[in-house]
PDB file of C-alpha atoms in Angstrom:
ATOM      1  CA  GLY J  75      -4.239  14.797  -1.370  1.00  0.00           C
ATOM      2  CA  ALA J  76      -2.755  15.409   2.037  1.00  0.00           C
ATOM      3  CA  PHE J  77      -3.882  11.992   3.313  1.00  0.00           C
ATOM      4  CA  LEU J  78      -0.499  10.651   4.430  1.00  0.00           C
ATOM      5  CA  ALA J  79       0.645  13.891   5.968  1.00  0.00           C
ATOM      6  CA  ALA J  80      -2.671  14.049   7.853  1.00  0.00           C
ATOM      7  CA  LEU J  81      -2.155  10.409   8.854  1.00  0.00           C
ATOM      8  CA  ALA J  82       1.166  11.246  10.548  1.00  0.00           C
ATOM      9  CA  ALA J  83      -0.281  14.286  12.257  1.00  0.00           C
ATOM     10  CA  ALA J  84      -3.397  12.549  13.420  1.00  0.00           C
ATOM     11  CA  LEU J  85      -1.432   9.592  14.812  1.00  0.00           C
ATOM     12  CA  TRP J  86       0.802  11.936  16.701  1.00  0.00           C
ATOM     13  CA  ALA J  87      -2.081  14.000  18.091  1.00  0.00           C
ATOM     14  CA  TYR J  88      -4.711  11.304  18.773  1.00  0.00           C
ATOM     15  CA  ASP J  89      -4.221   9.522  22.065  1.00  0.00           C
ATOM     16  CA  GLY J  90      -7.611   7.838  22.378  1.00  0.00           C
ATOM     17  CA  TRP J  91      -6.959   4.706  20.375  1.00  0.00           C
ATOM     18  CA  ALA J  92      -6.601   1.322  22.063  1.00  0.00           C
ATOM     19  CA  ASP J  93      -2.996  -0.057  21.866  1.00  0.00           C
ATOM     20  CA  LEU J  94      -1.505   3.381  21.147  1.00  0.00           C
ATOM     21  CA  SER J  95       1.937   3.830  22.707  1.00  0.00           C
ATOM     22  CA  PHE J  96       4.054   6.907  22.733  1.00  0.00           C
ATOM     23  CA  VAL J  97       7.682   6.431  23.375  1.00  0.00           C
ATOM     24  CA  GLY J  98       9.748   9.250  24.903  1.00  0.00           C
ATOM     25  CA  GLY J  99       9.244  11.928  27.476  1.00  0.00           C
ATOM     26  CA  GLU J 100      12.050  10.609  29.684  1.00  0.00           C
ATOM     27  CA  PRO J 101      14.000  12.963  31.927  1.00  0.00           C
ATOM     28  CA  ASP J 102      17.185  14.406  30.449  1.00  0.00           C
ATOM     29  CA  GLU J 103      19.383  12.163  32.490  1.00  0.00           C
ATOM     30  CA  ALA J 104      17.630   9.020  31.209  1.00  0.00           C
ATOM     31  CA  GLN J 105      17.836  10.288  27.646  1.00  0.00           C
ATOM     32  CA  ARG J 106      21.594  10.802  27.931  1.00  0.00           C
ATOM     33  CA  ALA J 107      21.989   7.366  29.442  1.00  0.00           C
ATOM     34  CA  THR J 108      20.190   5.774  26.502  1.00  0.00           C
ATOM     35  CA  ALA J 109      21.804   7.952  23.804  1.00  0.00           C
ATOM     36  CA  SER J 110      23.789   5.018  22.421  1.00  0.00           C
ATOM     37  CA  ALA J 111      20.672   2.701  22.365  1.00  0.00           C
ATOM     38  CA  PRO J 112      18.758   2.380  19.076  1.00  0.00           C
ATOM     39  CA  GLN J 113      16.108   5.079  18.575  1.00  0.00           C
ATOM     40  CA  GLN J 114      12.573   4.101  19.366  1.00  0.00           C
ATOM     41  CA  PRO J 115       9.558   5.195  17.309  1.00  0.00           C
ATOM     42  CA  GLY J 116       7.719   8.318  18.547  1.00  0.00           C
ATOM     43  CA  TYR J 117       4.428   6.450  18.333  1.00  0.00           C
ATOM     44  CA  VAL J 118       3.212   2.914  17.664  1.00  0.00           C
ATOM     45  CA  LEU J 119      -0.319   1.657  16.766  1.00  0.00           C
ATOM     46  CA  THR J 120      -1.313  -1.970  16.679  1.00  0.00           C
ATOM     47  CA  GLY J 121      -4.368  -3.266  14.804  1.00  0.00           C
ATOM     48  CA  ALA J 122      -5.025   0.157  13.289  1.00  0.00           C
ATOM     49  CA  THR J 123      -7.308   1.232  10.453  1.00  0.00           C
ATOM     50  CA  VAL J 124      -7.093   4.618   8.727  1.00  0.00           C
ATOM     51  CA  VAL J 125      -9.720   5.804   6.230  1.00  0.00           C
ATOM     52  CA  ASP J 126      -9.150   8.645   3.717  1.00  0.00           C
ATOM     53  CA  THR J 127     -12.199  10.450   2.410  1.00  0.00           C
ATOM     54  CA  GLY J 128     -12.650  12.293  -0.915  1.00  0.00           C
ATOM     55  CA  GLU J 129     -13.848  15.851  -1.357  1.00  0.00           C
ATOM     56  CA  ASP J 130     -17.414  14.436  -1.320  1.00  0.00           C
ATOM     57  CA  GLY J 131     -16.887  12.992   2.112  1.00  0.00           C
ATOM     58  CA  LYS J 132     -17.130   9.349   0.912  1.00  0.00           C
ATOM     59  CA  PRO J 133     -14.389   6.794   1.842  1.00  0.00           C
ATOM     60  CA  ARG J 134     -11.701   6.767  -0.847  1.00  0.00           C
ATOM     61  CA  MET J 135      -8.909   4.606   0.586  1.00  0.00           C
ATOM     62  CA  GLN J 136      -8.429   2.504   3.687  1.00  0.00           C
ATOM     63  CA  ILE J 137      -5.155   1.243   5.229  1.00  0.00           C
ATOM     64  CA  GLU J 138      -5.252  -1.537   7.820  1.00  0.00           C
ATOM     65  CA  ALA J 139      -2.000  -2.602   9.448  1.00  0.00           C
ATOM     66  CA  ALA J 140      -0.975  -4.939  12.237  1.00  0.00           C
ATOM     67  CA  ARG J 141       1.476  -2.266  13.266  1.00  0.00           C
ATOM     68  CA  ILE J 142       2.107   1.384  12.308  1.00  0.00           C
ATOM     69  CA  GLU J 143       5.077   3.224  13.723  1.00  0.00           C
ATOM     70  CA  GLU J 144       6.942   6.474  13.218  1.00  0.00           C
ATOM     71  CA  ILE J 145      10.393   6.005  11.733  1.00  0.00           C
ATOM     72  CA  PRO J 146      12.811   7.568  14.136  1.00  0.00           C
ATOM     73  CA  GLY J 147      14.645  10.659  12.999  1.00  0.00           C
ATOM     74  CA  ASN J 148      12.727  11.361   9.731  1.00  0.00           C
ATOM     75  CA  ASN J 149       8.960  11.425  10.654  1.00  0.00           C
ATOM     76  CA  GLY J 150       8.190   8.772   8.048  1.00  0.00           C
ATOM     77  CA  ILE J 151       5.733   5.988   8.713  1.00  0.00           C
ATOM     78  CA  ARG J 152       6.452   2.252   8.738  1.00  0.00           C
ATOM     79  CA  LEU J 153       3.603  -0.225   8.198  1.00  0.00           C
ATOM     80  CA  ILE J 154       3.738  -3.896   9.030  1.00  0.00           C
ATOM     81  CA  ASP J 155       1.461  -6.556   7.577  1.00  0.00           C
ATOM     82  CA  LEU J 156      -0.713  -4.134   5.692  1.00  0.00           C
ATOM     83  CA  LYS J 157      -3.835  -4.100   3.569  1.00  0.00           C
ATOM     84  CA  LEU J 158      -4.617  -1.061   1.412  1.00  0.00           C
ATOM     85  CA  THR J 159      -8.067  -0.901  -0.060  1.00  0.00           C
ATOM     86  CA  TYR J 160      -8.746   1.669  -2.914  1.00  0.00           C
ATOM     87  CA  LEU J 161     -12.510   2.278  -2.663  1.00  0.00           C
ATOM     88  CA  ALA J 162     -13.026   4.977  -5.294  1.00  0.00           C
ATOM     89  CA  ALA J 163     -12.824   2.857  -8.428  1.00  0.00           C
ATOM     90  CA  PRO J 164     -16.045   2.327 -10.348  1.00  0.00           C
ATOM     91  CA  GLY J 165     -16.841  -1.350 -10.727  1.00  0.00           C
ATOM     92  CA  GLY J 166     -15.251  -2.477  -7.462  1.00  0.00           C
ATOM     93  CA  ASP J 167     -12.486  -2.041  -5.034  1.00  0.00           C
ATOM     94  CA  TRP J 168      -8.709  -2.702  -5.440  1.00  0.00           C
ATOM     95  CA  LEU J 169      -7.222  -4.539  -2.551  1.00  0.00           C
ATOM     96  CA  ALA J 170      -3.356  -4.558  -2.069  1.00  0.00           C
ATOM     97  CA  THR J 171      -1.599  -6.477   0.613  1.00  0.00           C
ATOM     98  CA  ALA J 172       2.078  -6.515   1.589  1.00  0.00           C
ATOM     99  CA  ASP J 173       4.442  -7.668   4.279  1.00  0.00           C
ATOM    100  CA  ARG J 174       5.400  -4.091   5.008  1.00  0.00           C
ATOM    101  CA  GLY J 175       5.117  -0.555   3.789  1.00  0.00           C
ATOM    102  CA  LEU J 176       6.801   2.879   4.059  1.00  0.00           C
ATOM    103  CA  VAL J 177       5.468   6.425   3.809  1.00  0.00           C
ATOM    104  CA  PRO J 178       8.240   8.962   3.600  1.00  0.00           C
ATOM    105  CA  ALA J 179       7.629  12.174   5.609  1.00  0.00           C
ATOM    106  CA  ALA J 180       5.374  14.692   3.795  1.00  0.00           C
ATOM    107  CA  SER J 181       4.714  12.157   0.982  1.00  0.00           C
ATOM    108  CA  GLU J 182       1.598  11.097  -0.799  1.00  0.00           C
ATOM    109  CA  THR J 183       3.073   7.719  -1.787  1.00  0.00           C
ATOM    110  CA  VAL J 184       2.704   4.447   0.097  1.00  0.00           C
ATOM    111  CA  GLN J 185       5.599   2.081  -0.787  1.00  0.00           C
ATOM    112  CA  LEU J 186       4.433  -1.526  -0.496  1.00  0.00           C
ATOM    113  CA  LEU J 187       7.229  -3.981  -0.001  1.00  0.00           C
ATOM    114  CA  GLY J 188       7.545  -7.704   0.148  1.00  0.00           C
ATOM    115  CA  ASN J 189       4.986 -10.247  -1.161  1.00  0.00           C
ATOM    116  CA  VAL J 190       2.815  -7.538  -2.753  1.00  0.00           C
ATOM    117  CA  ARG J 191      -0.573  -8.806  -4.000  1.00  0.00           C
ATOM    118  CA  ILE J 192      -3.246  -6.693  -5.714  1.00  0.00           C
ATOM    119  CA  HIS J 193      -6.737  -7.999  -6.363  1.00  0.00           C
ATOM    120  CA  GLY J 194      -9.286  -6.209  -8.514  1.00  0.00           C
ATOM    121  CA  VAL J 195     -11.530  -6.487 -11.596  1.00  0.00           C
ATOM    122  CA  LEU J 196     -10.139  -4.907 -14.707  1.00  0.00           C
ATOM    123  CA  ASP J 197     -13.421  -5.020 -16.657  1.00  0.00           C
ATOM    124  CA  ALA J 198     -16.856  -6.688 -16.458  1.00  0.00           C
ATOM    125  CA  VAL J 199     -15.874  -9.444 -18.921  1.00  0.00           C
ATOM    126  CA  GLN J 200     -12.733 -10.763 -17.147  1.00  0.00           C
ATOM    127  CA  PRO J 201     -12.507 -12.549 -13.890  1.00  0.00           C
ATOM    128  CA  GLU J 202     -10.742 -10.878 -10.946  1.00  0.00           C
ATOM    129  CA  ALA J 203      -7.059 -10.131 -11.709  1.00  0.00           C
ATOM    130  CA  VAL J 204      -4.394 -10.949  -9.151  1.00  0.00           C
ATOM    131  CA  ILE J 205      -1.162  -8.978  -9.607  1.00  0.00           C
ATOM    132  CA  ARG J 206       1.956 -10.236  -7.804  1.00  0.00           C
ATOM    133  CA  THR J 207       5.228  -8.357  -7.317  1.00  0.00           C
ATOM    134  CA  GLN J 208       7.820  -7.533  -4.679  1.00  0.00           C
ATOM    135  CA  SER J 209       7.302  -3.747  -4.507  1.00  0.00           C
ATOM    136  CA  LEU J 210       4.703  -1.208  -5.566  1.00  0.00           C
ATOM    137  CA  ALA J 211       4.491   2.546  -5.106  1.00  0.00           C
ATOM    138  CA  VAL J 212       0.869   3.776  -4.728  1.00  0.00           C
ATOM    139  CA  ASP J 213       0.427   7.531  -5.217  1.00  0.00           C
ATOM    140  CA  THR J 214      -2.604   8.379  -3.148  1.00  0.00           C
ATOM    141  CA  HIS J 215      -3.040  11.768  -4.843  1.00  0.00           C
ATOM    142  CA  SER J 216      -3.177  10.622  -8.468  1.00  0.00           C
ATOM    143  CA  SER J 217      -4.615   7.119  -7.751  1.00  0.00           C
ATOM    144  CA  THR J 218      -1.769   5.421  -9.552  1.00  0.00           C
ATOM    145  CA  ALA J 219       0.519   2.538  -8.840  1.00  0.00           C
ATOM    146  CA  ARG J 220       3.949   1.744 -10.320  1.00  0.00           C
ATOM    147  CA  THR J 221       6.753  -0.872 -10.003  1.00  0.00           C
ATOM    148  CA  ASP J 222       9.928  -1.555 -11.899  1.00  0.00           C
ATOM    149  CA  ASP J 223      10.057  -5.098 -10.485  1.00  0.00           C
ATOM    150  CA  ASP J 224       9.019  -8.387 -12.096  1.00  0.00           C
ATOM    151  CA  VAL J 225       5.199  -8.657 -12.251  1.00  0.00           C
ATOM    152  CA  THR J 226       2.786 -11.635 -12.734  1.00  0.00           C
ATOM    153  CA  ILE J 227      -0.916 -10.911 -13.580  1.00  0.00           C
ATOM    154  CA  GLU J 228      -3.336 -13.845 -13.315  1.00  0.00           C
ATOM    155  CA  PHE J 229      -6.994 -13.642 -14.419  1.00  0.00           C
ATOM    156  CA  GLY J 230      -8.717 -16.990 -14.565  1.00  0.00           C
ATOM    157  CA  ALA J 231      -6.559 -19.548 -16.341  1.00  0.00           C
ATOM    158  CA  ARG J 232      -4.596 -16.733 -18.113  1.00  0.00           C
ATOM    159  CA  SER J 233      -1.364 -15.187 -16.971  1.00  0.00           C
ATOM    160  CA  LEU J 234       1.016 -12.513 -18.010  1.00  0.00           C
ATOM    161  CA  GLU J 235       4.567 -11.873 -16.774  1.00  0.00           C
ATOM    162  CA  ALA J 236       6.465  -8.611 -17.298  1.00  0.00           C
ATOM    163  CA  ARG J 237       9.156  -6.359 -15.976  1.00  0.00           C
ATOM    164  CA  GLY J 238       7.474  -3.154 -14.629  1.00  0.00           C
ATOM    165  CA  LEU J 239       3.922  -2.019 -14.384  1.00  0.00           C
ATOM    166  CA  GLU J 240       1.969   1.191 -14.275  1.00  0.00           C
ATOM    167  CA  ALA J 241      -1.661   1.283 -13.186  1.00  0.00           C
ATOM    168  CA  ASP J 242      -4.395   3.913 -13.050  1.00  0.00           C
ATOM    169  CA  LEU J 243      -6.578   2.565 -10.202  1.00  0.00           C
ATOM    170  CA  LYS J 244      -9.434   4.913 -10.906  1.00  0.00           C
ATOM    171  CA  GLN J 245      -9.600   4.085 -14.668  1.00  0.00           C
ATOM    172  CA  ARG J 246      -8.802   0.371 -14.152  1.00  0.00           C
ATOM    173  CA  HIS J 247      -6.038   0.650 -16.682  1.00  0.00           C
ATOM    174  CA  VAL J 248      -2.934  -1.530 -16.318  1.00  0.00           C
ATOM    175  CA  ARG J 249       0.192  -1.177 -18.548  1.00  0.00           C
ATOM    176  CA  LEU J 250       3.071  -3.720 -18.513  1.00  0.00           C
ATOM    177  CA  GLU J 251       6.371  -2.073 -19.272  1.00  0.00           C
ATOM    178  CA  SER J 252       8.749  -4.678 -20.836  1.00  0.00           C
ATOM    179  CA  ARG J 253       9.674  -8.341 -21.283  1.00  0.00           C
ATOM    180  CA  VAL J 254       5.963  -9.263 -21.545  1.00  0.00           C
ATOM    181  CA  HIS J 255       5.155 -13.002 -21.764  1.00  0.00           C
ATOM    182  CA  GLY J 256       1.708 -14.474 -21.639  1.00  0.00           C
ATOM    183  CA  LEU J 257      -0.168 -17.783 -21.406  1.00  0.00           C
ATOM    184  CA  PHE J 258      -3.660 -17.881 -22.757  1.00  0.00           C
ATOM    185  CA  PRO J 259      -5.131 -21.423 -22.892  1.00  0.00           C
ATOM    186  CA  PRO J 260      -8.125 -22.001 -25.111  1.00  0.00           C
ATOM    187  CA  PRO J 261     -11.496 -21.165 -23.478  1.00  0.00           C
ATOM    188  CA  PHE J 262     -12.673 -24.789 -23.696  1.00  0.00           C
ATOM    189  CA  SER J 263     -11.101 -28.235 -23.700  1.00  0.00           C
ATOM    190  CA  ARG J 264     -11.841 -31.050 -26.203  1.00  0.00           C
TER     191      ARG J 264
END
């Protein structure tokens, strides 16, 4: 439940990672001289992987990012070029990728932004589904995902388009919200 808050605390406290940079600690004179310059993040990690475990100690979720940094002034986290893997779903993992992500301070939600793609199997009968949208909020506590943006779901030769989506990642249940349109070609050609 406290995965993202723990992420922020761990990133701040842990100084043993390769490519970890802490910005700050300048003398007071230097801080005053740069007061008009843009704020720098308190920490930056490159090529980082963070794994969340469930109460049973097994991996539940993994976030990989080309860059993770603290958002100056609010203790939120910015993720660049990220991959979020939800490992706790029976029947296979969910993999979400995005250009960037945000985690507000003290939040259990990861906001995926820009070129969001989610890959996963909805059931044993259907091929892997690919969900495309521009933003997605993933609640790490409830294992749900939501967007109000346009969504395209493709599975095999079939596709659905809609406005808005709610998904229960653990139960593999996806609900399209409105303006649903689909294309279901016949299963065979003559």
